[in-house]
Amino acid sequence: MYDVKLEPRISERFFDCVHCGLCLGQCPTYAQTGDENDSPRGRIYLMRRLHEGHIQPGDRVLRHLSLCLDCRACETACPSGVRYGSLIEAMRGRFAVAGLGKPARNWADRLLDRFMYDVFPYPRKLNRWLWLARLGQAIGFNEFLRASGLIHLLPGPLAKMEAMLPPDLVRCEPLPAHARPPGKVRARVALFRGCVSESIFGPTNRATWRVLLANDCEVFVPDSQGCCGAIHHHGGRHREAQEMAKANIAAFEALGPDVDAYVTNVAGCGTMLKEYEELLHDDTAWAERARRFVGKMKDINEFLAALPLKPPTRPLPMKVTYHEACHLCHGQQIRAQPRALLKAIPGLELIELPESDWCCGAAGTYNLTEPEMSAKLAERKLANVDSTGAEVVATANAGCLMQLLQHVRASGRRVRVVHPIDLLDAAYAASPAAMSTS
């Protein structure tokens, strides 16, 4: 017998669900399988039965719950305000404590766990592996492995991770700890650089830094910040996520009270960072500090739109469509702001994407743990991109960028995949870049 009973503060949220079924049409996994157990309503029923002890977490139940993307599209659709994300994450936490997981785990699964929890969140460790990937790209070895089919001889997780890497990995120098714009300062901002995003999409972090300066922001980059904790939190390792949250709160607090906002360009990180108050709610020493931290946390699109944005002047004549990262549109309810920033770029034609707020199948590390379902969702997304005729698809999340880049390359499509901030940065390229750093 396994004890997967949830604490009352969480379990009472089961009763918010009235089983109306409005979430079903918005759930990507239910759309693929047609199985009620793979819907938010069905999963809530399963979790409630587990919590009450009426069923045990056997392989079939675990399968239905592990297939959930935690994309939170159901929360957007729900008229009753059910906080589904907190339910599935709390239940996965109970599974982790009870030692439950995928049945018949092999060495490849254990290797994947090691990468997810002990390598990905730590840039210094991750960069050691990325050095090998960059060398392989530079000498053409990675391309040879794919072209010859030898890539399939690698353990599944390693082959998948290689396929997800951008084809032009760049090692970037650390951002300055402090920079001022040349003119009057409109806002003082601290930049959250992330872990995977910093190691793999370092150029986008630098583009974010430049765009903030172009908008007259004084920018700080705390050196002692670390991973937001999302990988651990979504994997049920809540205690480790809490320690990461405390480290980040302390790192940003050290800048003092005069910083106006903490900014991130990664949707998944932003949602996690904004949930620190929930994560640390029962820690008397940190709950209030977490509340103050969350009060200053902003997504880069959200922040620039409210600043407001200084219009860029360099035309970018291109057709662009926008994929909404789940944790931006559903997790943070940020929809209009990225579109507004893209529309501010001269010459850029923004074409609406059908099912723009449907998950692309990235979902953090879901594309590693559930590759089959992830691939189906990626192809559905790219088929919609094809229908727009756009030459560029923009999305504001590192996971989505890697997912779409991988499947664009695998399918031979020519569409470019970029972060909206990369486009903004290009549109500011003609602006004066003079600034002071320290």
Coordinates of C-alpha atoms in Angstrom, one line a residue:
M1 CA 0.0 0.0 0.0
Y2 CA 1.3 3.4 -0.9
D3 CA 0.5 6.6 0.9
V4 CA -0.1 9.4 -1.7
K5 CA -2.5 11.4 0.4
L6 CA -2.2 15.2 -0.3
E7 CA -2.2 17.9 2.4
P8 CA -5.7 19.5 3.0
R9 CA -4.7 22.8 1.5
I10 CA -4.2 21.1 -1.8
S11 CA -6.7 18.3 -1.7
E12 CA -9.6 20.7 -1.1
R13 CA -9.0 22.0 -4.6
F14 CA -10.4 18.7 -6.0
F15 CA -13.9 20.0 -5.0
D16 CA -13.5 23.1 -7.3
C17 CA -13.9 20.8 -10.3
V18 CA -17.6 20.3 -11.2
H19 CA -16.7 17.9 -14.0
C20 CA -18.4 20.1 -16.7
G21 CA -15.9 18.9 -19.4
L22 CA -15.1 22.3 -20.9
C23 CA -11.4 21.4 -20.4
L24 CA -11.6 18.4 -22.6
G25 CA -11.5 20.3 -25.9
Q26 CA -8.4 22.2 -24.8
C27 CA -6.3 19.2 -23.6
P28 CA -3.6 18.2 -26.1
T29 CA -3.2 14.6 -24.8
Y30 CA -7.0 14.0 -24.7
A31 CA -7.2 15.3 -28.3
Q32 CA -4.6 12.7 -29.3
T33 CA -5.8 9.6 -27.4
G34 CA -9.6 10.3 -26.9
D35 CA -9.3 8.6 -23.5
E36 CA -11.1 10.3 -20.7
N37 CA -8.4 9.2 -18.3
D38 CA -6.0 11.4 -20.3
S39 CA -8.1 14.5 -19.8
P40 CA -7.9 17.0 -17.0
R41 CA -11.3 15.9 -15.7
G42 CA -10.3 12.3 -15.8
R43 CA -6.9 12.9 -14.1
I44 CA -8.6 14.9 -11.3
Y45 CA -10.9 12.0 -10.7
L46 CA -7.9 9.5 -10.6
M47 CA -5.9 11.8 -8.3
R48 CA -8.9 12.2 -5.9
R49 CA -9.4 8.4 -5.8
L50 CA -5.7 8.0 -5.1
H51 CA -5.8 10.6 -2.3
E52 CA -8.9 9.0 -0.7
G53 CA -7.3 5.5 -0.9
H54 CA -9.9 4.0 -3.1
I55 CA -7.3 3.0 -5.8
Q56 CA -3.6 2.3 -5.7
P57 CA -1.0 3.9 -8.0
G58 CA -0.6 1.0 -10.4
D59 CA 1.1 1.1 -13.8
R60 CA -2.1 2.1 -15.7
V61 CA -2.9 5.0 -13.3
L62 CA 0.7 6.2 -13.3
R63 CA 0.7 6.1 -17.1
H64 CA -2.3 8.4 -17.4
L65 CA -0.9 10.9 -14.9
S66 CA 2.7 10.9 -16.4
L67 CA 1.3 11.6 -19.8
C68 CA 0.0 15.0 -18.6
L69 CA 2.0 17.9 -20.1
D70 CA 1.2 20.2 -17.2
C71 CA 0.5 22.8 -19.9
R72 CA -2.4 24.3 -17.9
A73 CA -4.6 24.9 -20.9
C74 CA -7.3 23.4 -18.8
E75 CA -6.9 26.2 -16.2
T76 CA -7.5 28.8 -19.0
A77 CA -10.7 26.9 -20.1
C78 CA -12.0 26.2 -16.6
P79 CA -15.0 28.3 -15.5
S80 CA -14.6 27.2 -11.9
G81 CA -11.0 28.3 -11.5
V82 CA -9.6 24.8 -10.8
R83 CA -5.9 25.0 -10.0
Y84 CA -5.0 21.9 -11.9
G85 CA -1.3 22.5 -12.0
S86 CA -1.0 22.5 -8.2
L87 CA -2.9 19.2 -8.0
I88 CA -0.8 17.3 -10.6
E89 CA 2.5 18.7 -9.2
A90 CA 1.5 17.9 -5.6
M91 CA 0.5 14.3 -6.6
R92 CA 3.8 13.8 -8.5
G93 CA 5.6 15.0 -5.4
R94 CA 3.8 12.3 -3.4
F95 CA 4.8 9.7 -6.1
A96 CA 8.5 10.9 -5.7
V97 CA 8.4 10.5 -1.9
A98 CA 6.8 7.0 -2.3
G99 CA 9.4 6.0 -4.8
L100 CA 6.9 5.6 -7.6
G101 CA 7.7 6.2 -11.3
K102 CA 7.8 4.6 -14.6
P103 CA 7.6 0.8 -14.4
A104 CA 10.6 -1.3 -15.3
R105 CA 13.0 1.5 -15.4
N106 CA 16.3 0.7 -17.2
W107 CA 19.8 2.2 -17.2
A108 CA 18.8 4.7 -20.0
D109 CA 16.0 6.0 -17.8
R110 CA 18.4 6.4 -14.9
L111 CA 20.9 8.2 -17.2
L112 CA 18.1 10.6 -18.2
D113 CA 17.2 11.3 -14.6
R114 CA 20.9 12.0 -13.9
F115 CA 21.0 14.6 -16.7
M116 CA 17.7 16.2 -15.8
Y117 CA 18.3 16.7 -12.1
D118 CA 22.1 16.7 -11.7
V119 CA 23.3 18.3 -15.0
F120 CA 20.7 20.5 -16.7
P121 CA 20.1 22.9 -13.8
Y122 CA 23.8 23.6 -13.3
P123 CA 25.4 25.6 -16.1
R124 CA 29.0 24.7 -15.2
K125 CA 28.2 21.0 -15.4
L126 CA 26.0 21.4 -18.5
N127 CA 28.7 23.4 -20.3
R128 CA 31.2 20.6 -20.0
W129 CA 28.8 18.4 -22.1
L130 CA 28.0 21.3 -24.4
W131 CA 31.7 21.7 -25.1
L132 CA 31.7 18.3 -26.6
A133 CA 28.6 19.1 -28.6
R134 CA 30.1 22.3 -30.0
L135 CA 33.3 20.5 -31.0
G136 CA 31.2 17.9 -32.8
Q137 CA 29.3 20.6 -34.6
A138 CA 32.5 22.4 -35.5
I139 CA 34.2 19.4 -37.1
G140 CA 31.0 18.0 -38.7
F141 CA 30.9 14.9 -36.4
N142 CA 27.4 15.4 -35.2
E143 CA 26.1 15.8 -38.8
F144 CA 28.0 12.6 -39.8
L145 CA 26.4 10.7 -36.9
R146 CA 22.9 11.7 -38.1
A147 CA 23.6 11.2 -41.8
S148 CA 25.1 7.8 -41.3
G149 CA 22.4 6.6 -38.9
L150 CA 25.1 6.0 -36.2
I151 CA 23.3 8.4 -34.0
H152 CA 20.8 5.6 -33.3
L153 CA 23.5 3.6 -31.6
L154 CA 23.7 6.1 -28.8
P155 CA 21.5 5.6 -25.7
G156 CA 18.0 6.9 -26.5
P157 CA 18.2 9.9 -24.1
L158 CA 21.6 11.0 -25.4
A159 CA 20.5 10.8 -29.0
K160 CA 17.4 12.8 -28.2
M161 CA 19.3 15.4 -26.3
E162 CA 21.7 15.9 -29.2
A163 CA 18.8 16.2 -31.6
M164 CA 17.3 19.0 -29.4
L165 CA 20.4 21.2 -29.5
P166 CA 20.5 24.2 -31.8
P167 CA 22.7 23.6 -34.9
D168 CA 24.9 26.6 -34.0
L169 CA 25.7 26.4 -30.4
V170 CA 27.6 29.4 -29.2
R171 CA 29.6 29.8 -25.9
C172 CA 29.0 33.3 -24.6
E173 CA 31.0 35.3 -22.1
P174 CA 29.2 36.1 -18.8
L175 CA 27.0 39.2 -18.9
P176 CA 28.3 42.2 -17.0
A177 CA 27.0 42.4 -13.4
H178 CA 25.9 46.0 -14.0
A179 CA 25.2 48.2 -17.0
R180 CA 23.7 51.6 -17.5
P181 CA 22.1 53.1 -20.6
P182 CA 23.7 56.3 -22.0
G183 CA 20.7 58.5 -21.2
K184 CA 18.2 58.9 -18.4
V185 CA 17.3 55.7 -16.6
R186 CA 13.6 54.7 -16.9
A187 CA 13.8 51.6 -14.7
R188 CA 16.3 49.5 -12.7
V189 CA 16.0 45.8 -13.7
A190 CA 17.6 42.6 -12.5
L191 CA 17.9 39.9 -15.2
F192 CA 17.3 36.2 -14.4
R193 CA 19.6 34.4 -16.8
G194 CA 18.4 30.8 -16.1
C195 CA 20.4 27.6 -16.5
V196 CA 19.6 25.8 -19.7
S197 CA 18.6 29.1 -21.3
E198 CA 22.0 30.6 -20.4
S199 CA 24.0 27.6 -21.6
I200 CA 22.2 26.9 -24.8
F201 CA 20.5 30.2 -25.7
G202 CA 23.2 32.6 -24.3
P203 CA 22.9 34.9 -27.4
T204 CA 19.2 35.5 -26.6
N205 CA 20.1 36.5 -23.0
R206 CA 22.5 39.0 -24.4
A207 CA 19.9 40.2 -26.8
T208 CA 17.6 40.7 -23.8
W209 CA 20.3 42.6 -22.0
R210 CA 20.7 44.9 -25.1
V211 CA 17.0 45.5 -25.5
L212 CA 16.7 46.5 -21.9
L213 CA 19.5 49.0 -22.3
A214 CA 18.0 50.3 -25.5
N215 CA 14.8 50.9 -23.5
D216 CA 16.8 53.0 -21.0
C217 CA 16.9 50.4 -18.2
E218 CA 19.8 50.0 -15.8
V219 CA 20.5 46.3 -15.8
F220 CA 21.9 44.1 -12.9
V221 CA 22.8 40.4 -13.3
P222 CA 23.2 38.7 -9.9
D223 CA 26.1 36.3 -10.0
S224 CA 24.8 34.0 -7.2
Q225 CA 21.5 33.2 -8.9
G226 CA 20.8 29.7 -10.1
C227 CA 18.2 27.4 -11.6
C228 CA 14.6 28.4 -11.0
G229 CA 13.8 24.9 -9.8
A230 CA 11.1 24.1 -12.4
I231 CA 12.7 20.8 -13.5
H232 CA 12.8 19.5 -9.9
H233 CA 9.3 20.9 -9.0
H234 CA 7.6 19.4 -12.0
G235 CA 9.4 16.1 -11.3
G236 CA 8.0 16.0 -7.7
R237 CA 11.3 16.9 -6.1
H238 CA 9.8 19.8 -4.1
R239 CA 12.4 20.0 -1.3
E240 CA 15.2 20.6 -3.8
A241 CA 13.1 23.2 -5.7
Q242 CA 12.5 25.0 -2.4
E243 CA 16.2 25.3 -1.8
M244 CA 16.7 26.7 -5.3
A245 CA 14.0 29.2 -4.7
K246 CA 15.6 30.4 -1.4
A247 CA 18.9 30.8 -3.2
N248 CA 17.4 32.9 -5.9
I249 CA 15.4 35.1 -3.5
A250 CA 18.5 35.8 -1.5
A251 CA 20.5 36.6 -4.7
F252 CA 18.0 39.2 -6.0
E253 CA 17.3 40.6 -2.5
A254 CA 21.0 41.4 -2.2
L255 CA 20.6 44.1 -4.9
G256 CA 18.5 46.1 -2.5
P257 CA 14.9 47.5 -2.5
D258 CA 15.5 50.1 -5.3
V259 CA 15.3 47.5 -8.1
D260 CA 12.0 48.0 -9.9
A261 CA 11.6 44.6 -11.5
Y262 CA 13.1 41.1 -11.8
V263 CA 12.9 40.0 -15.5
T264 CA 13.2 36.7 -17.3
N265 CA 12.9 35.8 -21.0
V266 CA 11.9 32.1 -20.4
A267 CA 8.2 31.4 -19.9
G268 CA 8.7 28.2 -18.0
C269 CA 11.1 29.9 -15.6
G270 CA 8.8 32.9 -15.2
T271 CA 5.9 30.7 -14.1
M272 CA 8.1 28.9 -11.6
L273 CA 9.6 32.1 -10.2
K274 CA 6.1 33.6 -9.8
E275 CA 5.0 30.5 -7.8
Y276 CA 7.7 30.9 -5.2
E277 CA 5.1 32.2 -2.7
E278 CA 3.1 29.1 -3.2
L279 CA 6.2 26.9 -3.0
L280 CA 7.3 28.4 0.3
H281 CA 3.9 29.1 1.8
D282 CA 4.5 27.1 5.0
D283 CA 8.1 28.3 5.6
T284 CA 7.7 31.1 8.2
A285 CA 11.3 32.4 7.5
W286 CA 10.8 32.7 3.7
A287 CA 7.0 33.1 2.9
E288 CA 7.1 36.9 3.2
R289 CA 10.4 37.2 1.3
A290 CA 8.9 35.0 -1.4
R291 CA 5.8 37.2 -1.6
R292 CA 8.0 40.3 -2.2
F293 CA 10.1 38.5 -4.8
V294 CA 7.0 37.4 -6.7
G295 CA 5.7 41.0 -6.6
K296 CA 8.7 42.1 -8.7
M297 CA 8.9 39.2 -11.1
K298 CA 8.0 40.0 -14.7
D299 CA 8.3 38.2 -18.1
I300 CA 10.3 40.3 -20.5
N301 CA 7.3 40.8 -22.8
E302 CA 5.1 41.8 -19.9
F303 CA 7.7 44.3 -18.6
L304 CA 8.6 46.0 -21.9
A305 CA 4.9 46.4 -23.0
A306 CA 4.1 48.1 -19.7
L307 CA 7.3 50.3 -19.6
P308 CA 6.3 51.1 -22.5
L309 CA 8.5 49.9 -25.3
K310 CA 10.6 52.4 -27.2
P311 CA 9.7 51.8 -30.9
P312 CA 12.6 50.2 -32.8
T313 CA 13.5 51.9 -36.1
R314 CA 15.2 49.3 -38.2
P315 CA 12.8 47.5 -40.6
L316 CA 12.6 43.7 -40.6
P317 CA 10.6 42.8 -43.7
M318 CA 9.5 39.3 -42.9
K319 CA 6.4 37.2 -42.3
V320 CA 6.4 36.0 -38.7
T321 CA 3.9 33.8 -36.8
Y322 CA 3.9 33.5 -33.0
H323 CA 3.6 30.3 -31.0
E324 CA 2.4 30.9 -27.4
A325 CA 4.4 29.0 -24.8
C326 CA 2.0 27.2 -22.4
H327 CA 3.6 28.7 -19.3
L328 CA 3.3 32.2 -20.8
C329 CA -0.3 32.2 -22.0
H330 CA -1.8 29.7 -19.5
G331 CA 0.6 29.9 -16.6
Q332 CA 1.0 33.6 -16.6
Q333 CA -2.0 34.8 -18.8
I334 CA 0.4 36.8 -21.0
R335 CA -1.0 36.9 -24.5
A336 CA -1.3 40.3 -26.0
Q337 CA 2.1 41.7 -25.0
P338 CA 4.4 39.5 -27.2
R339 CA 2.2 40.3 -30.2
A340 CA 2.3 44.0 -29.4
L341 CA 6.1 44.0 -29.3
L342 CA 6.4 42.1 -32.6
K343 CA 3.9 44.4 -34.2
A344 CA 6.1 47.4 -33.1
I345 CA 8.9 46.2 -35.4
P346 CA 8.8 48.1 -38.8
G347 CA 8.2 45.9 -41.8
L348 CA 7.3 42.8 -39.8
E349 CA 4.1 41.1 -40.8
L350 CA 2.6 39.1 -37.9
I351 CA 0.4 36.2 -39.1
E352 CA -1.9 34.6 -36.5
L353 CA -1.1 30.9 -35.9
P354 CA -4.0 28.4 -35.7
E355 CA -4.0 26.8 -32.3
S356 CA -1.3 29.2 -31.2
D357 CA -1.8 28.3 -27.5
W358 CA -1.7 24.5 -27.9
C359 CA 1.4 22.8 -26.5
C360 CA 4.2 22.0 -28.9
G361 CA 5.1 19.0 -26.9
A362 CA 8.2 20.4 -25.2
A363 CA 6.7 20.8 -21.7
G364 CA 10.0 21.1 -19.8
T365 CA 11.6 17.7 -20.1
Y366 CA 8.4 16.0 -21.4
N367 CA 10.0 15.6 -24.9
L368 CA 12.7 13.5 -23.2
T369 CA 10.4 11.4 -21.0
E370 CA 7.4 11.0 -23.4
P371 CA 9.0 11.3 -26.9
E372 CA 6.2 9.7 -28.8
M373 CA 3.4 12.0 -27.6
S374 CA 5.8 14.9 -27.8
A375 CA 6.6 14.3 -31.5
K376 CA 2.8 14.1 -32.4
L377 CA 2.2 17.4 -30.8
A378 CA 5.3 19.0 -32.5
E379 CA 4.1 17.9 -35.9
R380 CA 0.6 19.2 -35.2
K381 CA 2.2 22.6 -34.3
L382 CA 4.4 22.7 -37.3
A383 CA 1.5 21.8 -39.7
N384 CA -0.2 24.9 -38.4
V385 CA 2.9 26.9 -38.9
D386 CA 3.0 25.6 -42.5
S387 CA -0.5 26.9 -43.0
T388 CA 0.5 30.5 -42.3
G389 CA 3.2 30.7 -44.9
A390 CA 5.4 32.4 -42.4
E391 CA 9.2 32.3 -42.8
V392 CA 9.8 32.7 -39.0
V393 CA 8.1 31.3 -36.0
A394 CA 8.7 33.2 -32.7
T395 CA 8.3 31.7 -29.3
A396 CA 9.3 33.0 -25.8
N397 CA 10.5 29.8 -24.1
A398 CA 13.7 27.9 -24.2
G399 CA 12.0 24.5 -24.2
C400 CA 9.7 25.4 -27.1
L401 CA 12.7 26.8 -29.1
M402 CA 14.6 23.5 -28.7
Q403 CA 11.5 21.4 -29.5
L404 CA 10.6 23.3 -32.6
L405 CA 14.2 23.6 -33.8
Q406 CA 14.6 19.9 -33.5
H407 CA 11.4 19.0 -35.5
V408 CA 12.0 21.7 -38.1
R409 CA 15.4 20.2 -38.8
A410 CA 14.2 16.6 -38.8
S411 CA 11.4 17.4 -41.2
G412 CA 13.5 19.5 -43.6
R413 CA 11.4 22.6 -43.2
R414 CA 13.0 25.9 -43.9
V415 CA 11.2 28.0 -41.3
R416 CA 13.4 29.9 -38.8
V417 CA 12.7 29.5 -35.0
V418 CA 13.6 32.5 -32.8
H419 CA 12.8 34.2 -29.6
P420 CA 10.7 37.5 -30.0
I421 CA 13.5 39.3 -28.2
D422 CA 16.0 38.3 -30.9
L423 CA 13.8 40.0 -33.5
L424 CA 13.5 43.1 -31.3
D425 CA 17.3 43.2 -30.8
A426 CA 17.8 43.1 -34.6
A427 CA 15.3 45.9 -35.0
Y428 CA 17.3 48.0 -32.5
A429 CA 20.7 47.2 -34.1
A430 CA 21.0 50.7 -35.6
S431 CA 20.5 52.3 -32.2
P432 CA 23.5 53.7 -30.3
A433 CA 25.0 50.9 -28.2
A434 CA 27.1 53.1 -25.9
M435 CA 26.7 52.2 -22.2
S436 CA 28.8 51.9 -19.1
T437 CA 29.4 48.6 -17.4
S438 CA 30.8 47.5 -14.1

